[in-house]
Short mmCIF file of C-alpha atoms and ligand atoms in Angstrom, two decimals:
data_model
loop_
_atom_site.label_atom_id
_atom_site.label_comp_id
_atom_site.label_asym_id
_atom_site.label_seq_id
_atom_site.Cartn_x
_atom_site.Cartn_y
_atom_site.Cartn_z
CA MET A 1 1.09 13.34 11.09
CA ASN A 2 0.30 10.30 9.00
CA ASN A 3 3.21 10.65 6.63
CA LEU A 4 5.57 11.28 9.53
CA ARG A 5 4.59 7.94 11.03
CA THR A 6 5.31 6.06 7.86
CA ILE A 7 8.35 7.99 6.74
CA VAL A 8 10.63 4.96 7.20
CA GLU A 9 8.33 2.40 5.52
CA THR A 10 7.68 4.65 2.57
CA THR A 11 11.37 5.27 1.97
CA LEU A 12 12.58 2.96 -0.76
CA VAL A 13 16.34 2.69 -1.07
CA PRO A 14 17.30 1.56 -4.54
CA HIS A 15 20.56 -0.09 -3.50
CA THR A 16 22.54 -2.16 -5.99
CA ALA A 17 21.25 -5.61 -5.02
CA PHE A 18 17.70 -4.27 -4.96
CA GLU A 19 18.06 -2.73 -8.41
CA ASP A 20 19.68 -5.87 -9.84
CA ALA A 21 16.94 -8.07 -8.45
CA THR A 22 14.17 -5.80 -9.68
CA GLN A 23 15.71 -5.67 -13.11
CA ARG A 24 15.99 -9.49 -13.33
CA LEU A 25 12.33 -9.83 -12.38
CA GLU A 26 11.30 -7.17 -14.85
CA GLN A 27 13.16 -9.01 -17.58
CA CYS A 28 11.30 -12.24 -16.79
CA PHE A 29 8.06 -10.33 -16.86
CA ALA A 30 8.83 -8.69 -20.19
CA TYR A 31 9.79 -11.94 -21.91
CA ALA A 32 7.17 -14.16 -20.29
CA SER A 33 4.76 -14.03 -23.15
CA GLY A 34 6.07 -15.72 -26.21
CA ALA A 35 8.58 -17.87 -24.34
CA SER A 36 8.44 -21.51 -25.43
CA GLU A 37 8.65 -22.70 -21.83
CA PRO A 38 8.02 -20.79 -18.62
CA ILE A 39 10.80 -18.64 -17.25
CA CYS A 40 11.36 -19.25 -13.55
CA ILE A 41 13.58 -17.40 -11.13
CA ALA A 42 14.29 -17.58 -7.40
CA LEU A 43 15.04 -14.68 -5.10
CA VAL A 44 17.03 -16.07 -2.21
CA GLY A 45 18.30 -14.50 0.99
CA GLU A 46 18.24 -14.54 4.75
CA SER A 47 15.33 -13.15 6.62
CA ARG A 48 14.99 -9.33 6.43
CA THR A 49 17.30 -8.82 3.46
CA GLY A 50 14.48 -7.22 1.46
CA LYS A 51 13.12 -10.04 -0.72
CA SER A 52 9.45 -9.27 -0.20
CA ARG A 53 10.12 -5.59 -0.85
CA VAL A 54 11.57 -6.49 -4.27
CA LEU A 55 8.45 -8.53 -5.06
CA GLU A 56 6.26 -5.68 -3.89
CA GLU A 57 8.08 -3.16 -6.06
CA CYS A 58 7.79 -5.27 -9.18
CA PHE A 59 4.15 -6.08 -8.36
CA SER A 60 3.29 -2.42 -7.96
CA ARG A 61 4.84 -1.54 -11.31
CA HIS A 62 2.26 -3.76 -13.01
CA PRO A 63 -0.94 -2.98 -11.17
CA ARG A 64 -4.35 -4.44 -11.79
CA ILE A 65 -6.40 -2.54 -14.29
CA ARG A 66 -10.01 -2.76 -15.28
CA ASN A 67 -10.51 -2.89 -19.03
CA ALA A 68 -13.26 -3.93 -21.44
CA ASN A 69 -12.66 -7.63 -20.63
CA GLY A 70 -12.91 -7.13 -16.89
CA LEU A 71 -10.19 -7.00 -14.28
CA ASN A 72 -6.70 -7.55 -15.66
CA THR A 73 -4.15 -8.90 -13.15
CA PRO A 74 -0.68 -9.02 -14.70
CA ILE A 75 0.96 -10.42 -11.57
CA LEU A 76 -0.57 -12.95 -9.21
CA ARG A 77 1.22 -12.74 -5.87
CA VAL A 78 0.73 -15.06 -2.89
CA LYS A 79 2.53 -16.05 0.28
CA THR A 80 3.04 -19.77 0.86
CA PRO A 81 1.08 -21.06 3.86
CA SER A 82 3.22 -22.74 6.50
CA LYS A 83 2.28 -26.27 5.39
CA PRO A 84 1.27 -25.86 1.78
CA THR A 85 -1.04 -28.31 0.05
CA VAL A 86 -2.34 -28.11 -3.48
CA LYS A 87 -5.77 -27.23 -2.16
CA SER A 88 -4.59 -24.48 0.17
CA LEU A 89 -2.28 -22.89 -2.37
CA ALA A 90 -4.85 -23.05 -5.16
CA GLU A 91 -7.36 -21.48 -2.80
CA LEU A 92 -5.03 -18.58 -2.00
CA MET A 93 -4.39 -18.00 -5.67
CA LEU A 94 -8.09 -18.14 -6.50
CA ARG A 95 -8.79 -15.66 -3.74
CA ALA A 96 -6.08 -13.32 -5.00
CA LEU A 97 -7.85 -13.36 -8.35
CA GLY A 98 -11.14 -12.50 -6.69
CA ASP A 99 -12.92 -15.87 -6.98
CA PRO A 100 -15.83 -15.68 -4.50
CA LYS A 101 -15.86 -19.49 -4.19
CA ALA A 102 -12.13 -19.84 -3.67
CA HIS A 103 -12.60 -22.30 -0.80
CA THR A 104 -14.82 -24.79 -2.60
CA GLY A 105 -14.05 -27.83 -4.74
CA SER A 106 -11.58 -30.67 -4.95
CA GLU A 107 -7.93 -30.35 -5.89
CA ASN A 108 -8.77 -30.93 -9.54
CA THR A 109 -11.72 -28.57 -9.78
CA LYS A 110 -9.83 -25.81 -8.00
CA THR A 111 -6.90 -26.25 -10.36
CA ALA A 112 -9.12 -26.17 -13.43
CA ARG A 113 -10.89 -23.05 -12.18
CA LEU A 114 -7.58 -21.42 -11.36
CA LEU A 115 -6.21 -22.04 -14.84
CA THR A 116 -9.29 -20.57 -16.48
CA LEU A 117 -9.24 -17.56 -14.19
CA MET A 118 -5.53 -16.97 -14.75
CA VAL A 119 -6.03 -16.88 -18.49
CA GLU A 120 -9.13 -14.68 -18.23
CA SER A 121 -7.32 -12.27 -15.90
CA GLY A 122 -4.32 -11.95 -18.19
CA VAL A 123 -1.85 -13.22 -15.57
CA MET A 124 1.70 -13.05 -16.93
CA MET A 125 3.66 -13.83 -13.81
CA VAL A 126 3.09 -15.76 -10.59
CA MET A 127 4.99 -14.68 -7.46
CA ILE A 128 5.28 -17.07 -4.55
CA ASP A 129 6.78 -15.61 -1.39
CA GLU A 130 7.99 -17.64 1.62
CA PHE A 131 8.87 -20.46 -0.75
CA GLN A 132 10.96 -22.18 1.96
CA HIS A 133 7.68 -23.57 3.26
CA PHE A 134 7.79 -26.00 0.35
CA TYR A 135 10.61 -27.62 2.30
CA ASP A 136 9.84 -29.19 5.65
CA LYS A 137 12.78 -28.39 7.91
CA GLY A 138 11.76 -30.97 10.52
CA SER A 139 11.73 -33.97 8.19
CA HIS A 140 14.13 -32.40 5.63
CA LYS A 141 11.62 -33.25 2.96
CA VAL A 142 10.53 -31.30 -0.06
CA MET A 143 6.79 -31.23 -0.58
CA HIS A 144 7.07 -32.77 -3.99
CA HIS A 145 3.38 -33.05 -4.71
CA VAL A 146 2.72 -29.33 -4.43
CA ALA A 147 6.02 -28.47 -6.17
CA ASP A 148 5.07 -30.70 -9.13
CA TRP A 149 1.63 -29.12 -9.20
CA LEU A 150 3.17 -25.66 -9.37
CA LYS A 151 5.42 -26.69 -12.24
CA ILE A 152 2.47 -28.01 -14.21
CA LEU A 153 0.40 -24.92 -13.41
CA VAL A 154 2.98 -22.50 -14.79
CA ASP A 155 3.56 -24.79 -17.80
CA ASP A 156 -0.14 -24.91 -18.62
CA ALA A 157 -0.81 -21.23 -17.93
CA ARG A 158 2.38 -20.19 -19.79
CA VAL A 159 3.36 -17.65 -17.19
CA ALA A 160 6.66 -16.67 -15.58
CA LEU A 161 7.28 -17.86 -12.03
CA VAL A 162 9.13 -15.97 -9.31
CA VAL A 163 9.70 -17.60 -5.96
CA ALA A 164 11.28 -15.85 -2.97
CA GLY A 165 12.52 -17.48 0.18
CA LEU A 166 15.19 -18.36 2.69
CA PRO A 167 18.25 -20.25 1.43
CA THR A 168 16.64 -23.61 2.33
CA CYS A 169 14.16 -23.07 -0.50
CA ARG A 170 16.87 -23.92 -3.01
CA ALA A 171 16.39 -27.58 -2.00
CA VAL A 172 12.91 -27.50 -3.51
CA ILE A 173 14.31 -26.53 -6.90
CA GLU A 174 17.45 -28.64 -6.75
CA GLN A 175 15.55 -31.79 -5.82
CA ASN A 176 13.03 -31.46 -8.61
CA GLU A 177 14.70 -32.11 -11.93
CA GLN A 178 11.99 -30.59 -14.04
CA LEU A 179 11.74 -27.45 -11.93
CA ALA A 180 15.54 -27.13 -11.83
CA GLY A 181 15.66 -27.18 -15.61
CA ARG A 182 13.31 -24.25 -15.86
CA PHE A 183 14.94 -21.99 -13.29
CA LEU A 184 17.47 -19.34 -14.19
CA SER A 185 20.31 -18.92 -11.73
CA PRO A 186 19.03 -17.46 -8.46
CA VAL A 187 19.18 -13.83 -7.44
CA TYR A 188 20.70 -13.37 -4.00
CA MET A 189 19.72 -10.64 -1.57
CA PRO A 190 22.69 -10.05 0.71
CA ARG A 191 23.25 -8.98 4.24
CA PHE A 192 25.95 -6.33 3.93
CA ASN A 193 29.37 -7.33 5.09
CA TRP A 194 31.58 -4.73 6.73
CA GLN A 195 34.80 -6.42 5.64
CA ASP A 196 33.90 -6.15 1.98
CA ILE A 197 34.63 -2.57 0.92
CA ASP A 198 31.94 -2.43 -1.75
CA GLN A 199 29.29 -3.79 0.58
CA ARG A 200 30.39 -1.49 3.35
CA GLU A 201 30.00 1.48 1.03
CA GLU A 202 26.64 0.18 -0.05
CA PHE A 203 25.50 -0.07 3.56
CA ILE A 204 26.74 3.45 4.30
CA ALA A 205 24.88 4.72 1.23
CA ILE A 206 21.70 3.12 2.58
CA LEU A 207 22.24 4.93 5.88
CA GLY A 208 22.65 8.13 3.88
CA ALA A 209 19.38 7.54 2.06
CA PHE A 210 17.46 7.01 5.31
CA GLN A 211 19.19 10.02 6.82
CA GLU A 212 18.04 12.12 3.91
CA SER A 213 14.43 11.06 4.11
CA ILE A 214 14.05 11.09 7.92
CA GLY A 215 16.18 14.23 8.05
CA GLN A 216 13.44 16.13 6.23
CA CYS A 217 11.35 15.99 9.40
CA PHE A 218 13.81 15.47 12.27
CA ASP A 219 17.22 16.74 13.35
CA LEU A 220 19.60 13.81 13.27
CA PRO A 221 23.23 13.06 14.09
CA ARG A 222 25.21 12.21 10.95
CA PHE A 223 24.63 8.51 10.20
CA THR A 224 27.39 8.12 7.65
CA GLY A 225 30.54 9.04 9.57
CA ASP A 226 32.87 6.04 9.96
CA GLU A 227 32.25 5.37 13.62
CA MET A 228 28.51 6.03 13.52
CA ALA A 229 28.07 3.87 10.42
CA PHE A 230 29.92 1.07 12.19
CA ARG A 231 27.57 1.38 15.17
CA PHE A 232 24.64 1.07 12.80
CA TYR A 233 26.24 -1.92 11.16
CA CYS A 234 26.82 -3.63 14.49
CA GLY A 235 23.31 -2.79 15.58
CA THR A 236 21.65 -4.36 12.57
CA GLY A 237 24.00 -7.10 11.38
CA GLY A 238 24.03 -5.41 7.98
CA LEU A 239 20.37 -6.36 7.46
CA ILE A 240 18.27 -3.63 5.87
CA GLY A 241 15.14 -5.04 7.52
CA TYR A 242 16.60 -4.52 10.98
CA LEU A 243 17.77 -1.07 10.08
CA SER A 244 14.31 -0.01 8.97
CA LYS A 245 12.64 -1.56 12.01
CA PHE A 246 15.00 0.30 14.32
CA LEU A 247 14.66 3.65 12.57
CA ARG A 248 10.89 3.30 12.53
CA GLN A 249 10.95 2.88 16.30
CA ALA A 250 13.15 5.97 16.68
CA VAL A 251 10.67 7.98 14.62
CA TRP A 252 7.66 6.73 16.63
CA ASN A 253 9.41 7.62 19.87
CA ALA A 254 10.18 11.13 18.64
CA ILE A 255 6.59 11.65 17.52
CA ASP A 256 5.27 10.46 20.90
CA ALA A 257 7.68 12.74 22.75
CA ASN A 258 6.63 15.63 20.54
CA SER A 259 10.24 16.06 19.63
CA LYS A 260 11.77 17.30 16.42
CA SER A 261 15.09 15.70 17.05
CA ILE A 262 16.51 12.20 17.34
CA ASP A 263 19.85 12.14 19.15
CA LEU A 264 22.24 9.40 20.22
CA SER A 265 20.36 8.61 23.40
CA SER A 266 17.10 8.29 21.45
CA LEU A 267 18.85 5.91 19.07
CA LEU A 268 20.05 3.84 22.02
CA ARG A 269 16.53 3.65 23.43
CA ALA A 270 14.87 2.83 20.10
CA HIS A 271 17.50 0.23 19.38
CA SER A 272 16.99 -1.65 22.61
CA GLN A 273 13.22 -1.44 22.18
CA SER A 274 13.26 -2.76 18.66
CA ILE A 275 16.08 -5.25 18.14
CA TRP A 276 18.72 -5.49 20.77
CA ALA A 277 18.89 -7.74 23.78
CA GLN A 278 22.08 -8.03 25.69
CA ASP A 279 21.40 -11.72 26.31
CA GLY A 280 20.79 -12.23 22.59
CA PRO A 281 23.18 -13.95 20.22
CA THR A 282 25.92 -11.32 20.46
CA GLY A 283 25.94 -10.97 24.24
CA LEU A 284 27.14 -7.37 23.90
CA PRO A 285 25.86 -4.00 25.04
CA SER A 286 24.06 -2.02 22.34
CA PRO A 287 26.42 -0.37 19.84
CA PHE A 288 24.74 2.92 20.74
CA ASP A 289 25.76 2.45 24.36
CA ARG A 290 28.87 4.25 25.59
CA ARG A 291 30.22 0.96 26.93
CA PHE A 292 30.36 -0.50 23.43
CA SER A 293 33.85 -0.63 21.94
CA THR A 294 33.89 0.25 18.25
CA GLU A 295 37.21 -1.44 17.66
CA VAL A 296 36.77 -3.73 14.64
CA THR A 297 37.82 -7.24 15.66
CA ASP A 298 37.17 -10.65 14.08
CA ASP A 299 35.35 -11.73 17.20
CA LEU A 300 33.03 -8.72 17.09
CA LEU A 301 32.29 -9.19 13.39
CA ALA A 302 31.59 -12.89 13.91
CA ARG A 303 29.07 -12.05 16.63
CA ILE A 304 27.42 -9.37 14.53
CA ASN A 305 26.98 -11.85 11.71
CA LYS A 306 24.74 -13.91 13.97
CA ILE A 307 22.15 -11.17 14.22
CA GLY A 308 18.96 -12.35 12.61
CA VAL A 309 20.05 -15.98 12.48
CA PRO A 310 17.48 -18.14 14.29
CA ALA A 311 18.80 -19.24 17.67
CA ASP A 312 18.77 -22.93 16.69
CA GLU A 313 21.18 -22.18 13.87
CA VAL A 314 23.70 -20.32 15.99
CA ARG A 315 26.38 -22.90 16.52
CA ILE A 316 29.39 -22.49 18.69
CA PRO A 317 32.19 -25.06 18.70
CA ARG A 318 31.91 -27.10 21.90
CA ASN A 319 35.21 -26.12 23.49
CA ARG A 320 34.56 -22.42 22.81
CA ALA A 321 31.00 -22.72 24.05
CA ALA A 322 32.23 -23.88 27.43
CA ARG A 323 34.58 -20.94 27.76
CA GLN A 324 32.15 -18.34 26.53
CA THR A 325 29.07 -19.23 28.52
CA GLY A 326 29.21 -16.02 30.54
CA GLU A 327 30.05 -13.76 27.68
CA LEU A 328 27.65 -15.02 25.07
CA GLY A 329 24.57 -15.13 27.18
CA VAL A 330 22.30 -17.98 28.09
CA GLN A 331 20.17 -18.07 24.97
CA ALA A 332 22.97 -18.71 22.49
CA VAL A 333 24.67 -21.30 24.63
CA LEU A 334 21.57 -23.26 25.49
CA THR A 335 20.72 -23.61 21.85
CA ALA A 336 24.25 -24.26 20.58
CA ARG A 337 24.61 -27.71 19.05
N1 ADP B 409 15.34 -1.32 -0.60
C1 ADP B 409 14.73 -1.04 0.53
N2 ADP B 409 14.50 0.24 0.89
C2 ADP B 409 13.87 0.55 2.05
N3 ADP B 409 13.42 -0.37 2.93
C3 ADP B 409 13.60 -1.66 2.63
C4 ADP B 409 14.26 -2.07 1.43
N4 ADP B 409 14.30 -3.42 1.40
C5 ADP B 409 13.68 -3.83 2.53
N5 ADP B 409 13.26 -2.80 3.26
C6 ADP B 409 12.49 -2.86 4.52
O1 ADP B 409 13.05 -3.87 5.34
C7 ADP B 409 12.03 -4.64 5.97
C8 ADP B 409 12.25 -6.11 5.66
O2 ADP B 409 12.18 -6.31 4.27
P1 ADP B 409 11.48 -7.59 3.64
O3 ADP B 409 11.35 -7.34 2.19
O4 ADP B 409 10.23 -7.92 4.39
O5 ADP B 409 12.58 -8.70 3.91
P2 ADP B 409 12.49 -10.27 3.64
O6 ADP B 409 11.30 -10.55 2.78
O7 ADP B 409 13.79 -10.60 2.94
O8 ADP B 409 12.43 -10.91 4.99
C9 ADP B 409 10.71 -4.12 5.44
O9 ADP B 409 10.15 -3.27 6.39
C10 ADP B 409 11.09 -3.38 4.20
O10 ADP B 409 10.23 -2.32 3.93
MG1 MG B 410 9.63 -11.69 3.16
#
């Protein structure tokens, strides 16, 4: 039963953007040693586009190994705390390298210990996820002190640096001349857009890949037919993270019901349990509901594009907001600026 439960999470879809991103990271890794200055790269995209999964994939291709010199850690991977300081970030990195006294010492002693440990552990690449936390959205300020510290750390340790984060994280790089000079152009992880034929096909291929893997254990309707694929698109905003969350729910429900099949009504149920709320940003019934019209209109696509965007970023022009109060639902209108 265990592998049934995790069938969605363990499915890895090597779509084009995923493969491109992985390959760019692998190239940085391969050329890190011997480079005259550190190679830095940013992986940028909205929430749930698959950035962390790319990091994870690259990380798992270069696992820790124990050799004659002790534990070798080719990639040091951490997640930025919500308000990063030099001390907190250094502590996380020390802990990731197995330092039992990660929490002790001043900024300087932690940094010195970290550098020594990075060299001893054979670290070739540092990965920093959730890099947008280096930018304070409230005050619109970059945390320059910790950004400068990171630059010096990768300079001194002569390692490659990969950062991943929401689009706001670009400010951290752009506002720091020295960091900007070291970064290659960013890699973008997209949300798939139905109006772009290539991206639409890519999204449908992803549906096909999930269908194939889940279909090994459950009877499914065909995900990739035009109308069904469009329902999936509308139900997930073209975000792979929402798609996987929704399919995972459908699988859990089928397991709990002792059922070997997932039909349209189970998709509807799983969808409303996992991601859809009619008073959410689209204000529409679920695309798996019979009341949903699958006619492709600009208005529908515009609404679907808001899926996954934090409510405070959903903006509606004032005159339209007044007219659409009923249709769009309370949440979107209350937060529209
Ligand atoms: N290429 C992929 N194949 C299968 N599942 C994926 C893929 N990319 C992302 N996912 C799944 O989507 C969800 C969100 O991905 P994640 O990497 O956490 O997004 P982000 O870091 O951009 O917010 C995760 O559950 C992840 O496993
Ligand atoms: Mg992530």
